[in-house]
Amino acid sequence: MKKDRQLVILLAALLVLIFLSSCAAGKNASMTPAATDFAYAEDDSYTRDAPAEEPQAEAPMANEYKAEIGGAMGEMSFDDTAQAEEAPVGDPESEGDAADFTEKIIYSANVSIETTDFDASVSGLEQKIRSLGGFVENSNVSGDTRWNKDGTTSVVNRWAYYTFRIPAKKFEYFLQLTHTYGNVLSTSRSAQNVTSSYTDFEARLSSLNTQEERLLDMLSKSTDVETLIALEQRLSDVRYEIEAIERNLRNYDAQIRYSTIDLSIREVELYTPTVPIRRSFGEKLEIALSDGWTQFMRGTQNLLLGLAACLPALILLLVLAAAVIICIRIRVKKRKAKKAAAEAAAKEQES
């Protein structure tokens, strides 16, 4: 009997472990997060409306942007009250000695948006950027993959991250339009004043150009071989420096002409309130009851769905348990019958 009890305990523990593992597997299979990152130029749904190539006026800018920036870049922040004082690049000052001087400022911004219509918001943003003469520099769209009961899948809780490049003159205009594509949660702006570095590069470039002219003049007049070799080596070094500075200046010009906007957009069912709402006690009580009932219904639904997911495994476990119990009972009956027969035989021998 002791061995039978141990066998029953081991079988029960095994059945419980199988049941828990099957329930856990069913729950995990119902929602599997899958990141679907893709580049903007590789996704058919986003390249369908976009032109095959960027306008020719923008292509050099995009190539120039890849060059590394040399020199220090002074950073400064600004708010909406200073916009009138910080004119976009290309707008000269209108007073005094600054009439011929233009500040070299690189504008950038970060925007966070939530939307209830993800597809429309994403499509509208991309179309607006193109209509303003900008382009999408980077794009990343993702979401969670949900497995439906019919075997199909659907993407939920989507989000997208963009890096837009837009002409500096349209920078503030676009930021003012972002609220039309969803609920704007946050907006931050920054400006880098690179005027000092830019003028240093220009001065250095002018000096190197003068050196190049002198070296070419000396090279044309020199007849000594060693002198020619030395002049050619120096000329090569000067031209290398000129190319590096010109590349940095082109990179500055590209960033100055086209501002950078990092924008993230997230799909939600309800917008997050951006303004504090004052409610009376009755309204708070009503909301609390409503939230409590909603949570209760969600909990009940989740419980029923969990039981439904575990039902096939539960039925199988019940069948196995019934078979085990029947086998144990048959074995017990056989032992009892054998024991009774042995006792009867013993009594007959005694008599």
Short mmCIF file of C-alpha atoms in Angstrom, two decimals:
data_model
loop_
_atom_site.label_atom_id
_atom_site.label_comp_id
_atom_site.label_asym_id
_atom_site.label_seq_id
_atom_site.Cartn_x
_atom_site.Cartn_y
_atom_site.Cartn_z
CA MET A 1 0.00 0.00 0.00
CA LYS A 2 2.85 2.34 0.77
CA LYS A 3 4.28 1.85 -2.71
CA ASP A 4 0.85 2.53 -4.23
CA ARG A 5 0.55 5.78 -2.35
CA GLN A 6 3.99 6.89 -3.52
CA LEU A 7 3.06 6.00 -7.08
CA VAL A 8 -0.17 7.99 -6.85
CA ILE A 9 1.68 11.03 -5.44
CA LEU A 10 4.31 10.91 -8.22
CA LEU A 11 1.66 10.59 -10.93
CA ALA A 12 -0.36 13.48 -9.46
CA ALA A 13 2.72 15.71 -9.35
CA LEU A 14 3.56 14.80 -12.95
CA LEU A 15 0.04 15.62 -14.09
CA VAL A 16 0.10 18.99 -12.33
CA LEU A 17 3.43 19.89 -13.95
CA ILE A 18 2.15 18.93 -17.40
CA PHE A 19 -1.02 20.96 -16.85
CA LEU A 20 0.86 24.09 -15.73
CA SER A 21 3.36 23.88 -18.59
CA SER A 22 0.58 23.47 -21.17
CA CYS A 23 -1.31 26.48 -19.78
CA ALA A 24 1.84 28.60 -19.81
CA ALA A 25 2.60 27.59 -23.39
CA GLY A 26 -0.92 28.44 -24.48
CA LYS A 27 -0.74 31.85 -22.84
CA ASN A 28 2.61 32.69 -24.40
CA ALA A 29 1.43 31.64 -27.84
CA SER A 30 -1.50 34.07 -27.73
CA MET A 31 0.72 37.15 -27.81
CA THR A 32 4.24 37.06 -29.23
CA PRO A 33 6.07 40.37 -29.56
CA ALA A 34 7.93 40.63 -32.82
CA ALA A 35 9.91 43.67 -33.80
CA THR A 36 9.56 44.40 -37.49
CA ASP A 37 12.25 46.98 -38.15
CA PHE A 38 12.81 48.03 -41.67
CA ALA A 39 14.49 50.87 -43.53
CA TYR A 40 12.35 53.46 -45.18
CA ALA A 41 13.69 52.79 -48.65
CA GLU A 42 13.17 49.01 -48.42
CA ASP A 43 9.50 48.86 -47.37
CA ASP A 44 6.95 48.68 -50.18
CA SER A 45 4.20 50.38 -48.18
CA TYR A 46 6.31 53.48 -47.72
CA THR A 47 8.14 53.63 -51.03
CA ARG A 48 4.93 53.36 -53.01
CA ASP A 49 4.08 57.05 -52.59
CA ALA A 50 7.65 58.33 -52.53
CA PRO A 51 9.55 59.32 -55.68
CA ALA A 52 12.24 56.95 -56.89
CA GLU A 53 14.95 59.53 -56.22
CA GLU A 54 15.32 62.68 -54.21
CA PRO A 55 15.25 65.93 -56.17
CA GLN A 56 18.61 66.81 -57.68
CA ALA A 57 18.89 69.86 -55.50
CA GLU A 58 18.69 67.68 -52.39
CA ALA A 59 20.98 64.83 -53.43
CA PRO A 60 24.25 66.75 -52.97
CA MET A 61 23.05 67.79 -49.54
CA ALA A 62 22.36 64.20 -48.54
CA ASN A 63 25.82 63.13 -49.70
CA GLU A 64 27.52 66.04 -48.02
CA TYR A 65 25.86 65.17 -44.74
CA LYS A 66 27.99 62.03 -44.48
CA ALA A 67 31.23 63.99 -44.13
CA GLU A 68 32.66 64.40 -40.66
CA ILE A 69 32.51 67.78 -39.02
CA GLY A 70 35.77 69.31 -37.95
CA GLY A 71 36.17 71.95 -35.29
CA ALA A 72 34.14 72.76 -32.24
CA MET A 73 30.43 73.51 -32.43
CA GLY A 74 28.97 75.94 -29.94
CA GLU A 75 25.56 74.90 -28.64
CA MET A 76 22.77 77.14 -27.55
CA SER A 77 19.10 76.59 -26.74
CA PHE A 78 16.25 78.89 -27.53
CA ASP A 79 12.55 79.17 -26.83
CA ASP A 80 9.62 80.50 -28.78
CA THR A 81 10.17 84.06 -27.54
CA ALA A 82 13.57 84.20 -29.24
CA GLN A 83 12.44 83.10 -32.67
CA ALA A 84 12.16 86.65 -33.95
CA GLU A 85 15.79 87.34 -33.01
CA GLU A 86 17.18 84.13 -34.53
CA ALA A 87 16.36 84.38 -38.20
CA PRO A 88 16.74 81.19 -40.31
CA VAL A 89 19.88 80.76 -42.30
CA GLY A 90 19.96 82.89 -45.40
CA ASP A 91 18.09 85.86 -43.89
CA PRO A 92 20.63 88.71 -43.41
CA GLU A 93 20.43 91.14 -40.50
CA SER A 94 18.81 94.41 -41.37
CA GLU A 95 20.61 96.90 -39.15
CA GLY A 96 24.03 98.53 -38.85
CA ASP A 97 27.30 96.80 -39.59
CA ALA A 98 25.64 93.36 -39.47
CA ALA A 99 23.94 93.90 -42.83
CA ASP A 100 26.45 91.63 -44.61
CA PHE A 101 26.77 89.10 -41.78
CA THR A 102 24.69 85.92 -41.44
CA GLU A 103 24.66 83.70 -38.37
CA LYS A 104 25.39 80.05 -39.13
CA ILE A 105 22.87 78.15 -37.02
CA ILE A 106 21.92 74.47 -37.17
CA TYR A 107 18.35 73.89 -35.97
CA SER A 108 17.08 70.56 -34.61
CA ALA A 109 14.03 69.33 -32.72
CA ASN A 110 12.59 66.26 -30.99
CA VAL A 111 8.84 65.58 -31.14
CA SER A 112 6.80 62.82 -29.49
CA ILE A 113 3.26 62.12 -30.77
CA GLU A 114 0.54 59.57 -30.03
CA THR A 115 -2.24 58.80 -32.49
CA THR A 116 -5.40 56.72 -32.74
CA ASP A 117 -5.07 56.43 -36.53
CA PHE A 118 -1.51 55.22 -37.05
CA ASP A 119 -1.60 54.64 -40.81
CA ALA A 120 -3.14 58.02 -41.61
CA SER A 121 -0.74 59.91 -39.33
CA VAL A 122 2.37 58.22 -40.72
CA SER A 123 1.27 58.71 -44.32
CA GLY A 124 0.35 62.35 -43.68
CA LEU A 125 3.70 63.12 -42.05
CA GLU A 126 5.70 61.64 -44.90
CA GLN A 127 3.66 63.43 -47.55
CA LYS A 128 3.97 66.76 -45.70
CA ILE A 129 7.73 66.42 -45.39
CA ARG A 130 8.05 65.80 -49.13
CA SER A 131 5.72 68.69 -49.98
CA LEU A 132 7.92 71.05 -47.93
CA GLY A 133 11.03 70.00 -49.85
CA GLY A 134 12.39 67.69 -47.15
CA PHE A 135 13.09 63.97 -47.02
CA VAL A 136 13.17 61.03 -44.61
CA GLU A 137 16.74 60.36 -43.54
CA ASN A 138 15.96 57.41 -41.24
CA SER A 139 12.82 55.39 -40.55
CA ASN A 140 11.98 52.59 -38.15
CA VAL A 141 8.47 51.14 -37.74
CA SER A 142 7.61 48.30 -35.37
CA GLY A 143 4.82 46.67 -33.40
CA ASP A 144 3.63 43.55 -31.58
CA THR A 145 2.46 40.52 -33.53
CA ARG A 146 -0.79 39.03 -32.23
CA TRP A 147 -1.90 35.51 -33.18
CA ASN A 148 -5.62 35.34 -33.92
CA LYS A 149 -7.90 32.37 -33.30
CA ASP A 150 -8.27 31.71 -37.04
CA GLY A 151 -4.51 31.22 -37.41
CA THR A 152 -3.81 34.66 -38.89
CA THR A 153 -1.67 37.38 -37.35
CA SER A 154 -2.13 41.10 -36.85
CA VAL A 155 0.22 43.89 -35.78
CA VAL A 156 -0.87 45.92 -32.76
CA ASN A 157 0.65 48.61 -30.53
CA ARG A 158 2.62 50.05 -33.42
CA TRP A 159 5.17 52.82 -33.19
CA ALA A 160 7.47 54.62 -35.61
CA TYR A 161 10.64 56.65 -35.32
CA TYR A 162 11.69 59.09 -38.02
CA THR A 163 14.58 61.41 -38.68
CA PHE A 164 13.33 64.13 -41.02
CA ARG A 165 15.49 66.66 -42.87
CA ILE A 166 13.59 69.80 -43.79
CA PRO A 167 14.61 73.21 -45.17
CA ALA A 168 15.49 75.56 -42.32
CA LYS A 169 12.94 78.14 -43.49
CA LYS A 170 10.17 75.53 -43.04
CA PHE A 171 11.43 74.31 -39.64
CA GLU A 172 9.08 76.26 -37.37
CA TYR A 173 6.19 75.92 -39.81
CA PHE A 174 6.37 72.12 -39.69
CA LEU A 175 6.61 72.05 -35.89
CA GLN A 176 3.43 74.11 -35.71
CA LEU A 177 1.66 71.48 -37.86
CA THR A 178 2.62 68.41 -35.84
CA HIS A 179 -0.51 68.60 -33.66
CA THR A 180 -2.65 67.88 -36.75
CA TYR A 181 -1.21 64.34 -36.91
CA GLY A 182 -2.01 63.32 -33.34
CA ASN A 183 -1.66 64.30 -29.70
CA VAL A 184 1.73 66.00 -29.18
CA LEU A 185 3.19 64.81 -25.89
CA SER A 186 6.46 66.74 -26.00
CA THR A 187 8.45 69.07 -28.23
CA SER A 188 12.01 70.27 -27.72
CA ARG A 189 14.12 72.57 -29.88
CA SER A 190 17.81 73.31 -30.01
CA ALA A 191 20.18 75.45 -32.04
CA GLN A 192 23.90 75.10 -32.62
CA ASN A 193 25.67 78.31 -33.51
CA VAL A 194 28.61 77.25 -35.69
CA THR A 195 29.43 80.75 -36.93
CA SER A 196 32.82 80.82 -35.19
CA SER A 197 33.91 77.43 -36.52
CA TYR A 198 32.59 78.26 -39.97
CA THR A 199 34.52 81.56 -40.19
CA ASP A 200 37.67 79.84 -38.90
CA PHE A 201 37.37 77.27 -41.68
CA GLU A 202 36.86 80.03 -44.26
CA ALA A 203 39.93 81.94 -43.01
CA ARG A 204 42.03 78.80 -43.05
CA LEU A 205 40.78 77.94 -46.54
CA SER A 206 41.68 81.40 -47.83
CA SER A 207 45.19 81.06 -46.38
CA LEU A 208 45.66 77.63 -47.92
CA ASN A 209 44.46 78.87 -51.31
CA THR A 210 47.06 81.63 -51.16
CA GLN A 211 49.74 79.08 -50.27
CA GLU A 212 48.66 76.89 -53.18
CA GLU A 213 49.01 79.79 -55.61
CA ARG A 214 52.47 80.63 -54.32
CA LEU A 215 53.61 77.03 -54.45
CA LEU A 216 52.38 76.69 -58.03
CA ASP A 217 54.25 79.87 -58.95
CA MET A 218 57.45 78.62 -57.29
CA LEU A 219 57.01 75.23 -58.92
CA SER A 220 56.81 76.80 -62.38
CA LYS A 221 60.01 78.75 -61.82
CA SER A 222 62.10 76.11 -60.05
CA THR A 223 64.62 73.96 -61.98
CA ASP A 224 66.31 72.08 -59.14
CA VAL A 225 65.07 68.47 -58.78
CA GLU A 226 65.19 68.38 -54.98
CA THR A 227 63.37 71.69 -54.76
CA LEU A 228 60.71 70.43 -57.18
CA ILE A 229 60.16 67.30 -55.09
CA ALA A 230 59.86 69.33 -51.87
CA LEU A 231 57.45 71.79 -53.51
CA GLU A 232 55.29 69.01 -54.92
CA GLN A 233 55.11 67.31 -51.51
CA ARG A 234 54.10 70.55 -49.82
CA LEU A 235 51.58 71.27 -52.56
CA SER A 236 50.05 67.83 -52.05
CA ASP A 237 49.71 68.47 -48.30
CA VAL A 238 48.11 71.86 -48.89
CA ARG A 239 45.60 70.48 -51.36
CA TYR A 240 44.71 67.68 -48.93
CA GLU A 241 43.98 70.28 -46.24
CA ILE A 242 41.94 72.33 -48.70
CA GLU A 243 39.80 69.32 -49.61
CA ALA A 244 39.22 68.47 -45.94
CA ILE A 245 38.16 72.02 -45.09
CA GLU A 246 35.90 72.27 -48.14
CA ARG A 247 34.29 68.99 -47.15
CA ASN A 248 33.64 70.29 -43.64
CA LEU A 249 32.20 73.52 -45.02
CA ARG A 250 29.87 71.60 -47.33
CA ASN A 251 28.77 69.51 -44.37
CA TYR A 252 28.05 72.65 -42.36
CA ASP A 253 26.11 74.13 -45.28
CA ALA A 254 24.06 70.94 -45.58
CA GLN A 255 23.12 70.96 -41.88
CA ILE A 256 22.41 74.69 -41.93
CA ARG A 257 20.18 74.53 -44.99
CA TYR A 258 18.30 71.43 -43.80
CA SER A 259 17.19 71.22 -40.18
CA THR A 260 16.89 67.86 -38.39
CA ILE A 261 13.66 66.71 -36.72
CA ASP A 262 13.59 63.46 -34.73
CA LEU A 263 9.95 62.40 -34.45
CA SER A 264 8.45 59.41 -32.65
CA ILE A 265 4.80 58.41 -33.07
CA ARG A 266 2.94 55.74 -31.08
CA GLU A 267 -0.41 54.06 -31.66
CA VAL A 268 -2.90 54.29 -28.76
CA GLU A 269 -6.60 53.67 -28.18
CA LEU A 270 -7.15 56.85 -26.13
CA TYR A 271 -5.15 60.07 -26.01
CA THR A 272 -3.24 60.96 -22.88
CA PRO A 273 -4.81 64.06 -21.25
CA THR A 274 -2.44 67.00 -21.65
CA VAL A 275 -4.45 69.36 -19.40
CA PRO A 276 -5.28 68.54 -15.74
CA ILE A 277 -8.99 67.86 -15.28
CA ARG A 278 -10.77 68.85 -12.07
CA ARG A 279 -13.61 66.52 -11.13
CA SER A 280 -16.14 66.49 -8.33
CA PHE A 281 -16.45 63.68 -5.80
CA GLY A 282 -19.44 62.26 -7.66
CA GLU A 283 -17.52 62.20 -10.94
CA LYS A 284 -14.53 60.55 -9.25
CA LEU A 285 -16.84 57.96 -7.67
CA GLU A 286 -18.47 57.26 -11.03
CA ILE A 287 -15.06 56.87 -12.71
CA ALA A 288 -13.84 54.58 -9.90
CA LEU A 289 -16.91 52.33 -10.24
CA SER A 290 -16.57 52.29 -14.00
CA ASP A 291 -12.87 51.46 -13.82
CA GLY A 292 -13.52 48.75 -11.24
CA TRP A 293 -16.21 47.15 -13.38
CA THR A 294 -13.99 47.36 -16.46
CA GLN A 295 -11.10 45.70 -14.65
CA PHE A 296 -13.42 43.00 -13.30
CA MET A 297 -14.74 42.26 -16.79
CA ARG A 298 -11.23 42.19 -18.23
CA GLY A 299 -10.09 39.84 -15.46
CA THR A 300 -13.08 37.57 -16.06
CA GLN A 301 -12.43 37.54 -19.80
CA ASN A 302 -8.75 36.75 -19.27
CA LEU A 303 -9.68 33.93 -16.86
CA LEU A 304 -12.15 32.41 -19.32
CA LEU A 305 -9.66 32.74 -22.17
CA GLY A 306 -6.99 31.07 -20.05
CA LEU A 307 -9.30 28.21 -19.15
CA ALA A 308 -10.30 27.84 -22.79
CA ALA A 309 -6.64 27.69 -23.80
CA CYS A 310 -5.95 25.04 -21.13
CA LEU A 311 -9.14 23.01 -21.82
CA PRO A 312 -7.62 20.52 -24.34
CA ALA A 313 -4.72 19.77 -22.02
CA LEU A 314 -7.10 19.55 -19.05
CA ILE A 315 -9.30 16.98 -20.80
CA LEU A 316 -6.25 14.91 -21.71
CA LEU A 317 -4.98 15.08 -18.15
CA LEU A 318 -8.39 14.00 -16.78
CA VAL A 319 -8.41 11.01 -19.13
CA LEU A 320 -4.91 10.03 -18.03
CA ALA A 321 -5.82 10.51 -14.38
CA ALA A 322 -8.93 8.34 -14.78
CA ALA A 323 -6.86 5.61 -16.46
CA VAL A 324 -4.29 5.74 -13.66
CA ILE A 325 -6.99 5.57 -10.98
CA ILE A 326 -8.68 2.62 -12.70
CA CYS A 327 -5.39 0.76 -12.95
CA ILE A 328 -4.63 1.41 -9.29
CA ARG A 329 -8.08 0.16 -8.22
CA ILE A 330 -7.73 -2.99 -10.29
CA ARG A 331 -4.33 -3.61 -8.75
CA VAL A 332 -5.69 -3.04 -5.25
CA LYS A 333 -8.59 -5.43 -5.89
CA LYS A 334 -6.19 -8.09 -7.16
CA ARG A 335 -4.04 -7.70 -4.07
CA LYS A 336 -7.07 -7.93 -1.79
CA ALA A 337 -8.31 -11.03 -3.65
CA LYS A 338 -4.88 -12.64 -3.44
CA LYS A 339 -4.64 -11.77 0.24
CA ALA A 340 -8.12 -13.22 0.89
CA ALA A 341 -7.23 -16.41 -0.98
CA ALA A 342 -4.02 -16.74 1.03
CA GLU A 343 -5.92 -16.27 4.30
CA ALA A 344 -8.50 -18.86 3.24
CA ALA A 345 -5.77 -21.33 2.34
CA ALA A 346 -4.09 -20.74 5.67
CA LYS A 347 -7.33 -21.40 7.55
CA GLU A 348 -7.87 -24.64 5.61
CA GLN A 349 -4.40 -25.83 6.53
CA GLU A 350 -4.98 -25.02 10.18
CA SER A 351 -8.24 -26.91 10.21
#
